[in-house]
Short mmCIF file of C-alpha atoms in Angstrom, two decimals:
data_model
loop_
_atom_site.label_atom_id
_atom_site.label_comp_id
_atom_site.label_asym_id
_atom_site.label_seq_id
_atom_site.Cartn_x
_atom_site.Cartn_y
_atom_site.Cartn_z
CA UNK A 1 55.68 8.77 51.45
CA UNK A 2 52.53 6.61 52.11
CA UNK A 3 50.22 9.04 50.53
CA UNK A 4 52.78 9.77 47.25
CA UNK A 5 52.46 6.03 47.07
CA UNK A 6 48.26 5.88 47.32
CA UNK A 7 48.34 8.77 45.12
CA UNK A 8 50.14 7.04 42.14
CA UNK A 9 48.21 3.82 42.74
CA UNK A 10 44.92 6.29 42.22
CA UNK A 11 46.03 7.46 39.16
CA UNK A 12 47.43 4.19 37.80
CA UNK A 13 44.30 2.64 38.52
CA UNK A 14 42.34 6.04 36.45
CA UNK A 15 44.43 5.17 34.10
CA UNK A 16 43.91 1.54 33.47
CA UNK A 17 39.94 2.37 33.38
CA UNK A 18 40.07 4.47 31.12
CA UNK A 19 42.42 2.31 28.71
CA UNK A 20 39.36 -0.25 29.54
CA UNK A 21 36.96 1.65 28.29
CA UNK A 22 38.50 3.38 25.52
CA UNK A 23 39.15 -0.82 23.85
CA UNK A 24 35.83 -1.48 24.78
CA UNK A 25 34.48 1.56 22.69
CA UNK A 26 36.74 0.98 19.86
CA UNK A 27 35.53 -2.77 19.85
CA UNK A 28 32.22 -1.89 19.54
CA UNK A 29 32.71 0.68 16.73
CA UNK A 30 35.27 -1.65 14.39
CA UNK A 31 32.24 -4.20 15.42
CA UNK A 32 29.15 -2.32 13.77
CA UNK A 33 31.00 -1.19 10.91
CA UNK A 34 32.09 -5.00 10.03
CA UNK A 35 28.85 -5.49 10.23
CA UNK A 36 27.42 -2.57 8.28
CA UNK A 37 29.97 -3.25 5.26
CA UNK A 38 29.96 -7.28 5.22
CA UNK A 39 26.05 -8.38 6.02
CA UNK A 40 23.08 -7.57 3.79
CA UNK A 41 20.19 -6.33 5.24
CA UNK A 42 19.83 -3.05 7.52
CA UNK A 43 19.17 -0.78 5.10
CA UNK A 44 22.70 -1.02 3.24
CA UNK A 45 22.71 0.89 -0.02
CA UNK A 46 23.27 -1.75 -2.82
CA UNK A 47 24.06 -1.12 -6.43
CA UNK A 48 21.17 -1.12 -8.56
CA UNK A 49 20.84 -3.52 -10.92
CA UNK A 50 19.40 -3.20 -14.58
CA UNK A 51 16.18 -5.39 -14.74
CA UNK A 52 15.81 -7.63 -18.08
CA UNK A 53 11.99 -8.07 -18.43
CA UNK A 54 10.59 -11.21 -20.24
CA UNK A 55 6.92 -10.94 -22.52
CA UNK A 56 4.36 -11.76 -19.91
CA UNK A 57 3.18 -13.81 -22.86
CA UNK A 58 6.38 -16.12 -22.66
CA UNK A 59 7.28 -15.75 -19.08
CA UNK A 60 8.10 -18.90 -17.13
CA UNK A 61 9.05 -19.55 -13.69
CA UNK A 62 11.68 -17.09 -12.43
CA UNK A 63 11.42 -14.54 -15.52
CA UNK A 64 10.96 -11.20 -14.50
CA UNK A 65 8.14 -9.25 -15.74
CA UNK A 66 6.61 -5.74 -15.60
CA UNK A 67 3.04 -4.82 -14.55
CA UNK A 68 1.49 -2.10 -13.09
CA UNK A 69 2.96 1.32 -12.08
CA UNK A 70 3.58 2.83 -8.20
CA UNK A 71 5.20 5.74 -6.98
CA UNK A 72 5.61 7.01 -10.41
CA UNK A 73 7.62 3.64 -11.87
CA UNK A 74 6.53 0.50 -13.05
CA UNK A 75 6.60 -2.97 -10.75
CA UNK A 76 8.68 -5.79 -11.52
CA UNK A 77 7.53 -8.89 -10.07
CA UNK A 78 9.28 -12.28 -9.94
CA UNK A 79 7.08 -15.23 -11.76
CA UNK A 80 7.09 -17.30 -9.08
CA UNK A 81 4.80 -20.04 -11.43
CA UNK A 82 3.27 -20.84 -14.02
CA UNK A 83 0.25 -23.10 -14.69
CA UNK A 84 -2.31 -23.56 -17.21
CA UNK A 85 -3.12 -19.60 -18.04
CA UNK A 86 -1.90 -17.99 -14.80
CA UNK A 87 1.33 -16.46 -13.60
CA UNK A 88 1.70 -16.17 -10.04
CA UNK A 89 3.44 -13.12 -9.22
CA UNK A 90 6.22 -11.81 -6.56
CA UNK A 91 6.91 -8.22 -6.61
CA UNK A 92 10.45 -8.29 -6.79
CA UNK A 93 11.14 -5.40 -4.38
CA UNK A 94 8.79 -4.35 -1.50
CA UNK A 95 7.10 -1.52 -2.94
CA UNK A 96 6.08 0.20 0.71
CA UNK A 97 6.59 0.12 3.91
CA UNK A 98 3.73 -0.61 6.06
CA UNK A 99 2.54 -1.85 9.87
CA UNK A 100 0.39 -5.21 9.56
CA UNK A 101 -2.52 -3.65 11.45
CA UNK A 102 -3.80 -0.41 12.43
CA UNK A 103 -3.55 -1.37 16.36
CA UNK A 104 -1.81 -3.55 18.86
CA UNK A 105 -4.29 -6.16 18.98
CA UNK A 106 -4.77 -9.71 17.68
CA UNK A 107 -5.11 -9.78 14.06
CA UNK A 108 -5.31 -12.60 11.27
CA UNK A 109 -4.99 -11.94 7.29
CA UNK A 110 -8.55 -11.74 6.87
CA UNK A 111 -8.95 -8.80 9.27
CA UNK A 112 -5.85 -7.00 9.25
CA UNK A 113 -5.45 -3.49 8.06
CA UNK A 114 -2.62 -4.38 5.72
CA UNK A 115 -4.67 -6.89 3.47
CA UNK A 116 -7.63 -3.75 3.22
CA UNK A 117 -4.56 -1.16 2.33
CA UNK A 118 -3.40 -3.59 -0.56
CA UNK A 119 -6.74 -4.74 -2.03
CA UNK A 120 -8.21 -1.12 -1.93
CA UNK A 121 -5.93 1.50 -2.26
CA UNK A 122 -2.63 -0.48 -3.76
CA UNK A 123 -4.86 -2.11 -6.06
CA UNK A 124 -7.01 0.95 -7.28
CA UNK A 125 -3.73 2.94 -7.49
CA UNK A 126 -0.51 0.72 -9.23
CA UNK A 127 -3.37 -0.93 -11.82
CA UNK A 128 -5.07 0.61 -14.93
CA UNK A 129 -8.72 -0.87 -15.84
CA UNK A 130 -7.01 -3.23 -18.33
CA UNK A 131 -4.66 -4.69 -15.79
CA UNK A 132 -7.57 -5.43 -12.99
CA UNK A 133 -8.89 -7.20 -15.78
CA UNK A 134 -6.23 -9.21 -15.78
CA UNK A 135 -5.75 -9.93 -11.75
CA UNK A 136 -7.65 -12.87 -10.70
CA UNK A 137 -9.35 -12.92 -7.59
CA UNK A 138 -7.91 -15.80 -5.77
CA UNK A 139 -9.16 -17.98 -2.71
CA UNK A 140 -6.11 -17.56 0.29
CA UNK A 141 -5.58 -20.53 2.32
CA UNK A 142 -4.90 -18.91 5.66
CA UNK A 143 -2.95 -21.99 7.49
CA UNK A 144 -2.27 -22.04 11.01
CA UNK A 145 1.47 -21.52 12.25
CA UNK A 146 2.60 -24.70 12.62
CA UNK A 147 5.85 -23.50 15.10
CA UNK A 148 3.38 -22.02 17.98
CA UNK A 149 0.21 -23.11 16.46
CA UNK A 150 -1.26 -19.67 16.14
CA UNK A 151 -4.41 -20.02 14.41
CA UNK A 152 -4.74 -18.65 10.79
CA UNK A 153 -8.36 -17.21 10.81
CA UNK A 154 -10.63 -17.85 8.19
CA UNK A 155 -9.79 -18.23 3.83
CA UNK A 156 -10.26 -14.75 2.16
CA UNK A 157 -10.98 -14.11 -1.66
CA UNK A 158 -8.12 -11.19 -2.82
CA UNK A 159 -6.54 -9.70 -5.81
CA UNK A 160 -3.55 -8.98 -3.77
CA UNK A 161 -2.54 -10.76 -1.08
CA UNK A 162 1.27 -12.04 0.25
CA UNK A 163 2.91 -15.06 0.73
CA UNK A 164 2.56 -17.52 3.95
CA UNK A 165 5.15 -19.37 5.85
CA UNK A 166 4.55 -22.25 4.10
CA UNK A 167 4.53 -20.71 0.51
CA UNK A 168 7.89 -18.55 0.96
CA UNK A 169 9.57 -21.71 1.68
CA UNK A 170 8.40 -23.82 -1.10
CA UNK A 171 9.36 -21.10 -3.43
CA UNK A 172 12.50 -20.04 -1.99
CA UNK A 173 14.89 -22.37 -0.34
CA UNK A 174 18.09 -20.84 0.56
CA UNK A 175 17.46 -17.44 2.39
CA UNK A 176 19.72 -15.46 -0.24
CA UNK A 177 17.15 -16.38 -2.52
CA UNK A 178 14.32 -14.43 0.05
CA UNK A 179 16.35 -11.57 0.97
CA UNK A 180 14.93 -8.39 -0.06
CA UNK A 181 15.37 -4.37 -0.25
CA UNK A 182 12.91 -1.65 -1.56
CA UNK A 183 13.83 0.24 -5.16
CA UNK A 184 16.55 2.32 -4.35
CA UNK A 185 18.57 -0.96 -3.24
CA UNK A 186 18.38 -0.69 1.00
CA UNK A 187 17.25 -3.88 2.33
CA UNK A 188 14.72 -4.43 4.81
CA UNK A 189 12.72 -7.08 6.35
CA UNK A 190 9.32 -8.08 4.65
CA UNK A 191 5.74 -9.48 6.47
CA UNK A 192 4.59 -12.61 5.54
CA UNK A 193 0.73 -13.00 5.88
CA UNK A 194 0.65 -16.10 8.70
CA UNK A 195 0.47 -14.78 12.00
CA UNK A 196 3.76 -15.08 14.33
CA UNK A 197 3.97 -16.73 17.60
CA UNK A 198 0.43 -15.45 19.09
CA UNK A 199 -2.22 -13.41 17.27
CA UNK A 200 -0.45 -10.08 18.05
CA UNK A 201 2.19 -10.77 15.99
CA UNK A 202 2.94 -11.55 11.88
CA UNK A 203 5.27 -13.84 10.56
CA UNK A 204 8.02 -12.37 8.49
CA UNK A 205 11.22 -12.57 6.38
CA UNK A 206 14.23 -11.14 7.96
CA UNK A 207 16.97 -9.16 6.68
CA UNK A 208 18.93 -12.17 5.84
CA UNK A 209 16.54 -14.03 4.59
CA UNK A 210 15.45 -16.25 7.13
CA UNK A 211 12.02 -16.55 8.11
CA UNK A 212 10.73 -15.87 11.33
CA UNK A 213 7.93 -17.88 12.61
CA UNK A 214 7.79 -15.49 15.36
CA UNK A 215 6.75 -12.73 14.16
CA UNK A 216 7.00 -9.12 14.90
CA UNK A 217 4.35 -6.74 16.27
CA UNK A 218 1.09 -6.46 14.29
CA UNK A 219 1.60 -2.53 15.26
CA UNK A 220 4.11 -1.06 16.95
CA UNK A 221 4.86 2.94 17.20
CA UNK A 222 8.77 1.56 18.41
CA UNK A 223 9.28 -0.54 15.55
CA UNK A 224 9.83 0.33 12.10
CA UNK A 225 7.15 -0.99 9.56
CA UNK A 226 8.56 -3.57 7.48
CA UNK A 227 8.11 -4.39 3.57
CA UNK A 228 5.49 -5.54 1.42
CA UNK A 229 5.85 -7.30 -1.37
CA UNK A 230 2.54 -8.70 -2.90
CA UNK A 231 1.45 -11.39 -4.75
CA UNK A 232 -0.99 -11.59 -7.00
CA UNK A 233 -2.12 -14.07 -10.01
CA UNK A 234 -2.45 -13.36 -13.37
CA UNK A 235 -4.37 -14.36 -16.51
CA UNK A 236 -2.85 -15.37 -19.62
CA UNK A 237 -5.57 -15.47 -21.73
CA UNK A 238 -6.75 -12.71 -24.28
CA UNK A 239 -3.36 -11.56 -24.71
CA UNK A 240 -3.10 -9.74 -27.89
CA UNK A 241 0.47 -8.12 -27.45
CA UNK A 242 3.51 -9.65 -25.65
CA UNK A 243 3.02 -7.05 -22.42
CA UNK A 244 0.11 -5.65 -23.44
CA UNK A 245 -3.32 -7.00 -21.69
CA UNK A 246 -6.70 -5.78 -23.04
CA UNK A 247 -10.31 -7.01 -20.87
CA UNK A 248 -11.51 -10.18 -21.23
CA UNK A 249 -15.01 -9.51 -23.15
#
């Protein structure tokens, strides 16, 4: 009778584990797919939107213009402002993905493989001769991170180059307004040129929007790359035709 007893108790108790674990499971699941259909970010499929480009001759702060093709389509960029003759340009979707540096090892803006990829081969390849014309090469204040301060290394001269802490917040102050995603609408994180919490890391933009002083991995085989979405400044003057640049002579 005893045993009967223990026996039903052993297989109440089997029971009642594996209810347990069965809510646990379907708590998790109903938990990531909340958060797959309800948060931006995490490479979520969006609807693409049609872009409305303005004249680079009459663009103003927070027109949209076109310049410059890559992987077979032309770049929008974001005017992020305007002064004198020069537009200071966003791209308006990270146009690669890309590791900071080429190694796990400290690395400022001035050094880091990233700036070399952008100013070399994303330069040579999105711009025609008449658009380099155009692109002004532009001192970068490398500031240090004031959160950990994490030194900034030394000022560099660049055609392309991408925002700092400090500038990303000037520009953009509610995080919906930094969120980002790549072309085909799936969001993703994007590097900031400031360095993160120690040398070995870069500051970024997170999926959200928010931007973390901390920093993720300069290189890390573990972690995906995240975006890029340069900057670069452009000059107004010899403009002949609304979109159409020709070399300053």
């Amino acid at each position: 009778m005893r045993q009967t007893k223990k026996k039903k108790s052993g297989v109440i108790l089997v029971v009642v584990i594996l209810a347990v674990i069965a809510g646990i499971v379907l708590y998790l699941y109903n938990k990531n797919n909340a958060q797959d259909e309800d948060e931006p970010g995490h490479y979520i499929e969006q609807k693409a939107e049609k872009v409305e480009y303005t004249d680079i001759a009459k663009a103003k702060a927070g027109d949209t213009v076109a310049f410059g093709k890559y992987d077979d389509g032309k770049i929008a960029w974001k005017v992020l402002e305007k002064k004198d003759n020069e537009l200071i340009l966003l791209s308006d979707h990270c146009i690669a993905k890309h590791a900071y540096h080429d190694k796990n090892k400290a690395a400022t803006w001035e050094n880091c493989a990233l700036r070399k990829w952008l100013n070399e081969f994303f330069y040579q390849k999105a711009f025609s001769d008449k658009e380099k014309a155009q692109i002004i090469k532009t001192k970068v204040v490398n500031e240090d991170n004031d959160a950990f301060d994490t030194k900034g290394g030394k000022d560099t001269n660049d055609y392309v180059s991408l925002l700092s802490i400090q500038e990303v917040g000037n520009y953009f102050k509610e995080s919906s307004e930094r969120s980002a995603s790549f072309t085909d609408g799936n969001g993703t994180w994007w590097w900031l040129r400031s360095p993160g919490f120690e040398q070995n890391n870069a500051a970024n933009v997170g999926d959200y929007g928010s931007i973390n002083k901390a920093g993720h991995k300069v290189y890390d085989d573990d972690v995906v790359n995240g975006g890029v979405r340069p900057v670069i400044h452009l000059s107004l003057i010899h403009i002949s035709e609304p979109t159409r640049l020709r070399r300053i002579s």
